PDB file of C-alpha atoms in Angstrom:
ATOM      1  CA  UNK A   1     -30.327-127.756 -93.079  1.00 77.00           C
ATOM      2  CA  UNK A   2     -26.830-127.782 -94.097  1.00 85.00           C
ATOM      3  CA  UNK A   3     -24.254-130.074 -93.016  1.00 92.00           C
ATOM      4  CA  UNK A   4     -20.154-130.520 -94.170  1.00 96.00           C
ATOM      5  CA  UNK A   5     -18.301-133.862 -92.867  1.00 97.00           C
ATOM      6  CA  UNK A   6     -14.403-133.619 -92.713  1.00 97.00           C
ATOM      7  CA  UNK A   7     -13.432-137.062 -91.651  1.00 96.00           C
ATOM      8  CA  UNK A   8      -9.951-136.169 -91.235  1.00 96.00           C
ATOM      9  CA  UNK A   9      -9.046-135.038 -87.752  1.00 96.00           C
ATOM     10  CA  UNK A  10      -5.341-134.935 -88.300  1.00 97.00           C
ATOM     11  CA  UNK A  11      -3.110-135.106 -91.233  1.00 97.00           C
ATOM     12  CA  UNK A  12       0.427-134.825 -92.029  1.00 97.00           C
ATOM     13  CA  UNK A  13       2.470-134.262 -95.189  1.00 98.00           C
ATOM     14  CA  UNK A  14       6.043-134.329 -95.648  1.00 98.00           C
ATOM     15  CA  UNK A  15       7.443-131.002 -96.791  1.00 97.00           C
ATOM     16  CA  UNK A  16       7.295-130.452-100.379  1.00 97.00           C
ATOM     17  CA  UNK A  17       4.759-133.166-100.912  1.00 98.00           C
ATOM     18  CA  UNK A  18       1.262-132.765-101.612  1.00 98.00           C
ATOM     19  CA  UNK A  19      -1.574-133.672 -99.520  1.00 98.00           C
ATOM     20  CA  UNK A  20      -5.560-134.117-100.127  1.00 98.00           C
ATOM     21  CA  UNK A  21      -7.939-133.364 -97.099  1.00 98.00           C
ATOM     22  CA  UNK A  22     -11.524-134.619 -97.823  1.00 98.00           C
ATOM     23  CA  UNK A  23     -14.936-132.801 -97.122  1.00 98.00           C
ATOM     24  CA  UNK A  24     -18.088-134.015 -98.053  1.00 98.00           C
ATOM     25  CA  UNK A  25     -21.531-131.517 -97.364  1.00 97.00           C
ATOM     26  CA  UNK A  26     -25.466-132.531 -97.508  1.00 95.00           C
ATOM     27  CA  UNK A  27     -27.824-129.789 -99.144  1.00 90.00           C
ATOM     28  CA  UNK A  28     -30.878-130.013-101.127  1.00 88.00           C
ATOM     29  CA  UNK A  29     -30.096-126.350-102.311  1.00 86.00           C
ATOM     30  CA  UNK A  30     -28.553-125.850-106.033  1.00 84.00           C
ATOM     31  CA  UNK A  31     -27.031-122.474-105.908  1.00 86.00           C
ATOM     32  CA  UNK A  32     -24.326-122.154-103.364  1.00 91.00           C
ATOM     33  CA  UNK A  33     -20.541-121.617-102.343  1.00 92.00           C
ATOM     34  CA  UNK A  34     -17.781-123.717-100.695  1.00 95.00           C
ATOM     35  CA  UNK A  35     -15.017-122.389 -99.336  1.00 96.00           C
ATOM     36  CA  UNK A  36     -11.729-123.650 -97.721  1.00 98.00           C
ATOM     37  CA  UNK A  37     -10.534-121.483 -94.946  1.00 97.00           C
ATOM     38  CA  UNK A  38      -7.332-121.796 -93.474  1.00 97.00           C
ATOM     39  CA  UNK A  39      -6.811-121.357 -89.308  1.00 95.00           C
ATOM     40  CA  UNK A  40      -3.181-120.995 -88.325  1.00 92.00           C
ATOM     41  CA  UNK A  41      -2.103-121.456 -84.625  1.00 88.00           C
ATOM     42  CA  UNK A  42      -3.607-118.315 -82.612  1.00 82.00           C
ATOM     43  CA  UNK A  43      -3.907-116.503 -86.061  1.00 85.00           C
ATOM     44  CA  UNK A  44      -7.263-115.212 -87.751  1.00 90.00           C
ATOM     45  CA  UNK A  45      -8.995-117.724 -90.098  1.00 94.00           C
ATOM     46  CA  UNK A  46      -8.373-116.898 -93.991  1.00 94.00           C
ATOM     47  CA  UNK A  47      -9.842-117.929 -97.347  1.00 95.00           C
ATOM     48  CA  UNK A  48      -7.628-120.418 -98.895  1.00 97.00           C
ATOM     49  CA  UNK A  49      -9.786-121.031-101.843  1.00 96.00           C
ATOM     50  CA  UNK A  50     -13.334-120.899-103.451  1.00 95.00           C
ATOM     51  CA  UNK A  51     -16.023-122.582-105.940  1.00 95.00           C
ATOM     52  CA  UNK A  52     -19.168-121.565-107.031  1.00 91.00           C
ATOM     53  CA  UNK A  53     -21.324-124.469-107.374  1.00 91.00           C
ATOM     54  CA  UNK A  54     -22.672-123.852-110.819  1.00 89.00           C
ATOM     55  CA  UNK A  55     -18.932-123.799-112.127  1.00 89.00           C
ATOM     56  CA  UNK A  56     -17.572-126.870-113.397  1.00 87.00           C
ATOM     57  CA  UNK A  57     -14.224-125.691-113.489  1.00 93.00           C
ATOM     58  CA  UNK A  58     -11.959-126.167-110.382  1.00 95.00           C
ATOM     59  CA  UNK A  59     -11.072-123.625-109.009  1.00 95.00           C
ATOM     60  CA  UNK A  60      -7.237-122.761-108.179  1.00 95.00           C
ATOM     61  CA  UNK A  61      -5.350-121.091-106.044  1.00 94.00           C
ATOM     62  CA  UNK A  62      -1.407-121.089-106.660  1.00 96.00           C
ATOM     63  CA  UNK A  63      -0.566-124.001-104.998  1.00 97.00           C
ATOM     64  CA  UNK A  64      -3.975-124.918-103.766  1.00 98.00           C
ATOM     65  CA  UNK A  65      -6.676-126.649-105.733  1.00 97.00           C
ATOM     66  CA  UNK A  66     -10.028-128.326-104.889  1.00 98.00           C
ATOM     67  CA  UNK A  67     -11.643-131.316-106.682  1.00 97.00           C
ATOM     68  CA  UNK A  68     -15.387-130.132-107.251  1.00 96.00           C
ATOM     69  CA  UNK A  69     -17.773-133.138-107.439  1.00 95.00           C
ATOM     70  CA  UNK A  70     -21.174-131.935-107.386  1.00 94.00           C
ATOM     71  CA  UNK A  71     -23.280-135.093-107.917  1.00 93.00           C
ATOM     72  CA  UNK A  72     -21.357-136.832-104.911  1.00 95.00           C
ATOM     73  CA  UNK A  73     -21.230-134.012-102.693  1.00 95.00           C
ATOM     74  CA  UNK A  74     -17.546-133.704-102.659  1.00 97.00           C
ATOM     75  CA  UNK A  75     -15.267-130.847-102.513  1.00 97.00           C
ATOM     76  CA  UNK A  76     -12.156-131.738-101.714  1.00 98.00           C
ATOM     77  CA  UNK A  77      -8.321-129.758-101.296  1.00 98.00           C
ATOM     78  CA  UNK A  78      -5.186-130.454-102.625  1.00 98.00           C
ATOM     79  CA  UNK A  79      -2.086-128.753-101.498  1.00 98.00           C
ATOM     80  CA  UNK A  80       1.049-129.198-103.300  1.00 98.00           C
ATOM     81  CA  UNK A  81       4.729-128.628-102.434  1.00 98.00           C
ATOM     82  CA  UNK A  82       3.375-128.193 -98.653  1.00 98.00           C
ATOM     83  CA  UNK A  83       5.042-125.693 -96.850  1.00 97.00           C
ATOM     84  CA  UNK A  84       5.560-124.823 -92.905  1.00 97.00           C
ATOM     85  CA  UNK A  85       3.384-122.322 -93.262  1.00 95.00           C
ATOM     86  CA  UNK A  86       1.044-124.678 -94.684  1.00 97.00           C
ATOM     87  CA  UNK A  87       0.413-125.594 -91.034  1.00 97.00           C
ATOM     88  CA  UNK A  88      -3.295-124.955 -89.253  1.00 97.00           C
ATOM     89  CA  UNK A  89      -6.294-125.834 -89.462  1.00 97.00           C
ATOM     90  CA  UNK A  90      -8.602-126.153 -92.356  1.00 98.00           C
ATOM     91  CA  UNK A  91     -12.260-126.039 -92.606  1.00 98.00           C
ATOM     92  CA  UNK A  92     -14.574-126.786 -95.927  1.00 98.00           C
ATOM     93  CA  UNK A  93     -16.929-124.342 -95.290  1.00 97.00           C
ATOM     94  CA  UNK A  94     -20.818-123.977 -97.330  1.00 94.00           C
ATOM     95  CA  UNK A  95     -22.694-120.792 -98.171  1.00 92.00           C
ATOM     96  CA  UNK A  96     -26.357-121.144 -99.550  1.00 85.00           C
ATOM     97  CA  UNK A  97     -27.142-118.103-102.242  1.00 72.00           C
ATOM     98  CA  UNK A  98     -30.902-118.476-101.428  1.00 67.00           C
ATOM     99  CA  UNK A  99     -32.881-115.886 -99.535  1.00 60.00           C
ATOM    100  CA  UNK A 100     -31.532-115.143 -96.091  1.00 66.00           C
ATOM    101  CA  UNK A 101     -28.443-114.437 -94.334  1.00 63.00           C
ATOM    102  CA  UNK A 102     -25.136-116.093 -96.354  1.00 83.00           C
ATOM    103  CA  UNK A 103     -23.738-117.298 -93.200  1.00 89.00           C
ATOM    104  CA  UNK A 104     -21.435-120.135 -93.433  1.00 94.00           C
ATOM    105  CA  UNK A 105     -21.899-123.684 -92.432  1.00 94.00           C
ATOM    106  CA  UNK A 106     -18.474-125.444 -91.774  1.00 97.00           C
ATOM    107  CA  UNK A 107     -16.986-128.758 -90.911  1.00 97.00           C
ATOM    108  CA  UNK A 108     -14.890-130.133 -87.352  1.00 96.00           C
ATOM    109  CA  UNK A 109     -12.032-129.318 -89.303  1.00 97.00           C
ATOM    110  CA  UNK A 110      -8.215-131.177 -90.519  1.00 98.00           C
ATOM    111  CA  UNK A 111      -5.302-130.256 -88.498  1.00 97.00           C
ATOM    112  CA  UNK A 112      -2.778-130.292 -90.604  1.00 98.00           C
ATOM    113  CA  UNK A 113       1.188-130.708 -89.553  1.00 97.00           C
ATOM    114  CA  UNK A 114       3.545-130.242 -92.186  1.00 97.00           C
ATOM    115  CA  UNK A 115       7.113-132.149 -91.449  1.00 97.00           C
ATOM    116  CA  UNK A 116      10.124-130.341 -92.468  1.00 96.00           C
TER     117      UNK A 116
ATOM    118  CA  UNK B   1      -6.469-101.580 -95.392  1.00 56.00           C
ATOM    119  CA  UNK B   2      -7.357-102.297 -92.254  1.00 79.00           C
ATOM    120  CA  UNK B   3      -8.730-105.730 -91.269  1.00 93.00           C
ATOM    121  CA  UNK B   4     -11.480-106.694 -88.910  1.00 96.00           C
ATOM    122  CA  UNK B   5     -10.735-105.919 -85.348  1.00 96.00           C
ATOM    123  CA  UNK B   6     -11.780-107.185 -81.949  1.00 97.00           C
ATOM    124  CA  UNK B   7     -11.618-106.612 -78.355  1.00 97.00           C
ATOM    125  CA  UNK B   8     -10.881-107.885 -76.184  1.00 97.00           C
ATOM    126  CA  UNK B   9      -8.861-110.367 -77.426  1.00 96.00           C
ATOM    127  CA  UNK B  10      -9.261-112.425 -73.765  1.00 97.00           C
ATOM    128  CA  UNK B  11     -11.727-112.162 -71.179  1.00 98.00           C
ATOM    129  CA  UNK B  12     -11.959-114.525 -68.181  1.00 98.00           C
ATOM    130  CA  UNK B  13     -15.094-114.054 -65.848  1.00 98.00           C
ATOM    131  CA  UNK B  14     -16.696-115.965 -63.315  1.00 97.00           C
ATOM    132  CA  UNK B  15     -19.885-117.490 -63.479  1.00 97.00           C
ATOM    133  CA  UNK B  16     -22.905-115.015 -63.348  1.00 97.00           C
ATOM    134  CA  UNK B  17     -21.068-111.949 -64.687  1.00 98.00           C
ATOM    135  CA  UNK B  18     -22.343-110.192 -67.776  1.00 98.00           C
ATOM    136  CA  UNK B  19     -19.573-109.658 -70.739  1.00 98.00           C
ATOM    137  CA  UNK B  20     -19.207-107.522 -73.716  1.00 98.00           C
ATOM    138  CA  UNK B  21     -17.141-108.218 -76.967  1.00 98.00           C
ATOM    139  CA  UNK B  22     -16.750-105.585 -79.630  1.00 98.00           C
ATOM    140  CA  UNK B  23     -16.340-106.169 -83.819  1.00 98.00           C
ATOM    141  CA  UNK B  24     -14.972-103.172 -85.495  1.00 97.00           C
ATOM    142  CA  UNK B  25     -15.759-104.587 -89.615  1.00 96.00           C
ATOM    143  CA  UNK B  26     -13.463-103.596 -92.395  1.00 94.00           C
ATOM    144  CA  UNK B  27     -15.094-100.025 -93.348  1.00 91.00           C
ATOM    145  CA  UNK B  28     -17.988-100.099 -95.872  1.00 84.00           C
ATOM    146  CA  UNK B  29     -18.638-103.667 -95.291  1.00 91.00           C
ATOM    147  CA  UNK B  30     -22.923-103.880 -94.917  1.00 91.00           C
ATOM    148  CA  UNK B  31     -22.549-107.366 -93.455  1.00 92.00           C
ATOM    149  CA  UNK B  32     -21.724-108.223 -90.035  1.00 95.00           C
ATOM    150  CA  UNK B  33     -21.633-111.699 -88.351  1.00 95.00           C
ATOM    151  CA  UNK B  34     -21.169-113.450 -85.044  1.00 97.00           C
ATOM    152  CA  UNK B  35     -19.944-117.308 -85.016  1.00 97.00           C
ATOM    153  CA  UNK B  36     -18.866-119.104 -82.242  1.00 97.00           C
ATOM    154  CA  UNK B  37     -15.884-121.925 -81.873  1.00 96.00           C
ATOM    155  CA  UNK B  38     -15.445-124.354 -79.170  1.00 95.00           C
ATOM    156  CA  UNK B  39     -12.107-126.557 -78.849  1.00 90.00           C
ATOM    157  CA  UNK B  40     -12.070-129.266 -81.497  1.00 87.00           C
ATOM    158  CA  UNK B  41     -15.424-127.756 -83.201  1.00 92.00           C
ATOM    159  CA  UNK B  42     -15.832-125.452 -86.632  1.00 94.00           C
ATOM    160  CA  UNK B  43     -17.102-122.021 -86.076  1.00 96.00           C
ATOM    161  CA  UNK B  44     -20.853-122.037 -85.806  1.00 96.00           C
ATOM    162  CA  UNK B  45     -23.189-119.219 -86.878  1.00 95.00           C
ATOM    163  CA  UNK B  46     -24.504-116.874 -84.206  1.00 96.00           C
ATOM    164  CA  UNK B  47     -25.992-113.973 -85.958  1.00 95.00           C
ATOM    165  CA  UNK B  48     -26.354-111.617 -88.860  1.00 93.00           C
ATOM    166  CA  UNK B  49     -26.443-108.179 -89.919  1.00 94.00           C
ATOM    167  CA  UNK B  50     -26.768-106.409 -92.764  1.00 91.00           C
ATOM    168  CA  UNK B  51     -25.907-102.513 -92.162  1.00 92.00           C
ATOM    169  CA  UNK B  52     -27.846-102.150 -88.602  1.00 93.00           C
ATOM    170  CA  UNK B  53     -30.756-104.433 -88.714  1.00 93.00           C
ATOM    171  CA  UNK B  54     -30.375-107.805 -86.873  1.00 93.00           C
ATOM    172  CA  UNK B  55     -32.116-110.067 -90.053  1.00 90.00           C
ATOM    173  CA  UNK B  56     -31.138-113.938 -88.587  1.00 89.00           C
ATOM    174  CA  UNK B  57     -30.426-115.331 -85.251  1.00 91.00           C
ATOM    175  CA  UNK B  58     -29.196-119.055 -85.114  1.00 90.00           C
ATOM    176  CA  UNK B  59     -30.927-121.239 -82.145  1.00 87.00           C
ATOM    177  CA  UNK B  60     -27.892-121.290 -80.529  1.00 82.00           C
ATOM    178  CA  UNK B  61     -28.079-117.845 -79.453  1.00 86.00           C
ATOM    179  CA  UNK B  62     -30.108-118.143 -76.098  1.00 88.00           C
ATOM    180  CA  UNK B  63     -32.137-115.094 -74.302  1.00 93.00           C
ATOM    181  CA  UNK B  64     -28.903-114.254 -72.428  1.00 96.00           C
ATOM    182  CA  UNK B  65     -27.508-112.957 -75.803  1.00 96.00           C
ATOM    183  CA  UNK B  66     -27.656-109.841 -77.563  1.00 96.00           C
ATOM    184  CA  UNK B  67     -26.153-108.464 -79.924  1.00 96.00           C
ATOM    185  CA  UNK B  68     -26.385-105.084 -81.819  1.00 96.00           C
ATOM    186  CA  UNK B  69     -25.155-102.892 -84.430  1.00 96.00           C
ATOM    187  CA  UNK B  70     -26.552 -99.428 -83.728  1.00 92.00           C
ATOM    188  CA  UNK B  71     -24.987 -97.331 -86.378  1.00 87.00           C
ATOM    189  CA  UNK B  72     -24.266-100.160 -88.797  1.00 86.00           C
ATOM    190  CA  UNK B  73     -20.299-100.029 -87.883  1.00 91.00           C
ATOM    191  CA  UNK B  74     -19.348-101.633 -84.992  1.00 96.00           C
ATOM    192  CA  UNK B  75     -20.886-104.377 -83.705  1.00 97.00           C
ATOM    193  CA  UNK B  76     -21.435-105.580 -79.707  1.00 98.00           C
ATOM    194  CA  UNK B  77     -21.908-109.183 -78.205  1.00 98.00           C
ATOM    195  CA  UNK B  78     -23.161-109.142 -74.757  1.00 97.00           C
ATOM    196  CA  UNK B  79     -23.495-112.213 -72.549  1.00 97.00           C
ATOM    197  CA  UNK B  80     -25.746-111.837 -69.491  1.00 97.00           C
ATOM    198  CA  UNK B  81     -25.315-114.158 -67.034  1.00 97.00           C
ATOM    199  CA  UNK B  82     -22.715-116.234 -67.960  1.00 97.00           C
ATOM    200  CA  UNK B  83     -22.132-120.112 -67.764  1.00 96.00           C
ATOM    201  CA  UNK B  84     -19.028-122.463 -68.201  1.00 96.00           C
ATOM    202  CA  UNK B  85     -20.667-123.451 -71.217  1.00 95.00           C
ATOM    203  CA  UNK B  86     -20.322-120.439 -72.747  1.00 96.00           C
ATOM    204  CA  UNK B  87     -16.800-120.826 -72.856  1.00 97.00           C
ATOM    205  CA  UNK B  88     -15.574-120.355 -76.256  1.00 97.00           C
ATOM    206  CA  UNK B  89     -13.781-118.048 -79.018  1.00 96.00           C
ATOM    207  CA  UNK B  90     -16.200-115.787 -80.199  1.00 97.00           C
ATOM    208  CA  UNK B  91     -15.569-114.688 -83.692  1.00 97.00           C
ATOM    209  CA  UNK B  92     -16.675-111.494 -85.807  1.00 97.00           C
ATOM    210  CA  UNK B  93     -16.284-111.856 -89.721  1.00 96.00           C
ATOM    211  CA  UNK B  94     -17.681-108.710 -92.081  1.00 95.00           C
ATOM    212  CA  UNK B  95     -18.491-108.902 -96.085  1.00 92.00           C
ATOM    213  CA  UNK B  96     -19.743-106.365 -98.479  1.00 87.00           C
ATOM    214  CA  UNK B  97     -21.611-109.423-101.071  1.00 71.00           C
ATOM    215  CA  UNK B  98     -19.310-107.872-103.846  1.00 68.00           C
ATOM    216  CA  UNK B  99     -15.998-110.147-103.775  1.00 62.00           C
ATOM    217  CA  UNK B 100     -18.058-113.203-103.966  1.00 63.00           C
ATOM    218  CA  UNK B 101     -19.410-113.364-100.836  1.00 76.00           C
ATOM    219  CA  UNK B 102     -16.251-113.714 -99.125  1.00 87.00           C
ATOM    220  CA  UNK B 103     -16.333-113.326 -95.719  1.00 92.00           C
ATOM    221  CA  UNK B 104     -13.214-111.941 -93.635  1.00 94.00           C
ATOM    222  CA  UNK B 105     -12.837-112.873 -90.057  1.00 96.00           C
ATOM    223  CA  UNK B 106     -11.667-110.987 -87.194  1.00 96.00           C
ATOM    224  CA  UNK B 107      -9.047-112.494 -84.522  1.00 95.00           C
ATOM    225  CA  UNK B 108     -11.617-113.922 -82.345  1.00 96.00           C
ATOM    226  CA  UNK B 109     -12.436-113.318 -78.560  1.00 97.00           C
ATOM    227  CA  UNK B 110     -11.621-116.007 -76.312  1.00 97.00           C
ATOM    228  CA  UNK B 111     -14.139-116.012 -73.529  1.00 98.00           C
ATOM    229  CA  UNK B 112     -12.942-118.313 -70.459  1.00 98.00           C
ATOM    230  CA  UNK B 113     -15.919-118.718 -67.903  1.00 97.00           C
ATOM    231  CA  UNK B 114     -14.782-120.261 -64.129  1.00 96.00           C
TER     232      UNK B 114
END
């Protein structure tokens, strides 16, 4: 089974500043997706950003960004020039390719309170 | 282009009662999915469909639940028998597997159980 760790309940970044939340995942699989999803207050949960495990590359999203460490199990996201509507919360989420359903396994979640 | 839609958006019911959510999927999407979100807690995985045919079922999804997709559109939650523990937000996500797997989400039922 499948498990994602973000150890950051809360966060908060000045406005304009950028900010790093932190998610590490357990899987034995080697084909698979992680995704950031975004949650803002009493809003529907949106993709932020994603990365296919068998790219290298980072992927990027305008101001968004994700450090992809494979070997350590990392995968985390870095916002930069934060904005207010930056605010919600955000949850590393991981999608197995093998046979079966593609659900998504996600973390607790950051809260994360951007300070004009 | 519309999204993925849910209703209710709210239901309180007291302890006992049977309750039913609906997912209306963005159109043409073959997948269909059930997750459920407590306070303080990521969504967890319910249930999947692929056009009408119910292929996983997480543990968490107790005998009281059902869920169905009869035409392989919409999509129905029932709850019989409810319990305060069921109280939760009950999401609905669709995908069609082409855009990478990308799943979109629905706004979420919030079920309140007294």
């Amino acid at each position: 089974a499948q498990t994602v760790t973000q150890s950051q309940p809360e966060m908060s970044v000045q406005e304009a500043e950028t900010v790093t939340l932190s998610c590490t995942y357990d899987t034995s699989e080697n084909n698979y997706y992680l995704f950031w999803y975004k949650q803002p207050p009493s809003r529907q949960m949106i993709l932020v950003i994603r990365q296919e495990a068998y790219k290298q590359q980072n992927a990027t999203e305008n101001r968004f960004s994700v450090n992809f460490q494979k070997a350590a199990k990392s995968f985390s996201l870095k916002i930069s020039d934060s904005q207010l509507g930056d605010t919600a919360m955000y949850f590393c989420a991981f999608m197995s390719f093998g046979a079966g359903s593609y659900q998504l396994t996600f973390g607790k979640g950051t809260k994360l309170s951007v300070i004009p | 282009d519309t999204g993925v839609s849910q209703d209710p958006r709210h239901k309180i019911t007291k302890r006992g009662q049977n309750v039913t959510f609906r997912c209306d999927p963005i159109s043409e999407h073959n997948r269909l999915y059930w997750y459920r979100q407590t306070l303080g807690q990521g969504p967890e995985f319910l249930t999947y469909f692929q056009n009408e045919a119910q292929l996983e079922k997480s543990r968490l999804l107790s005998d009281r639940f059902s869920a169905e997709r009869p035409k392989g559109s919409f999509s129905t939650l029932e709850i019989q028998r409810t319990e305060q523990g069921d109280s939760a937000m009950y999401l609905c996500a669709s995908s069609s597997g082409l855009e990478r797997n990308e799943q979109f989400f629905g706004p979420g039922t919030r079920l309140t159980v007294l």
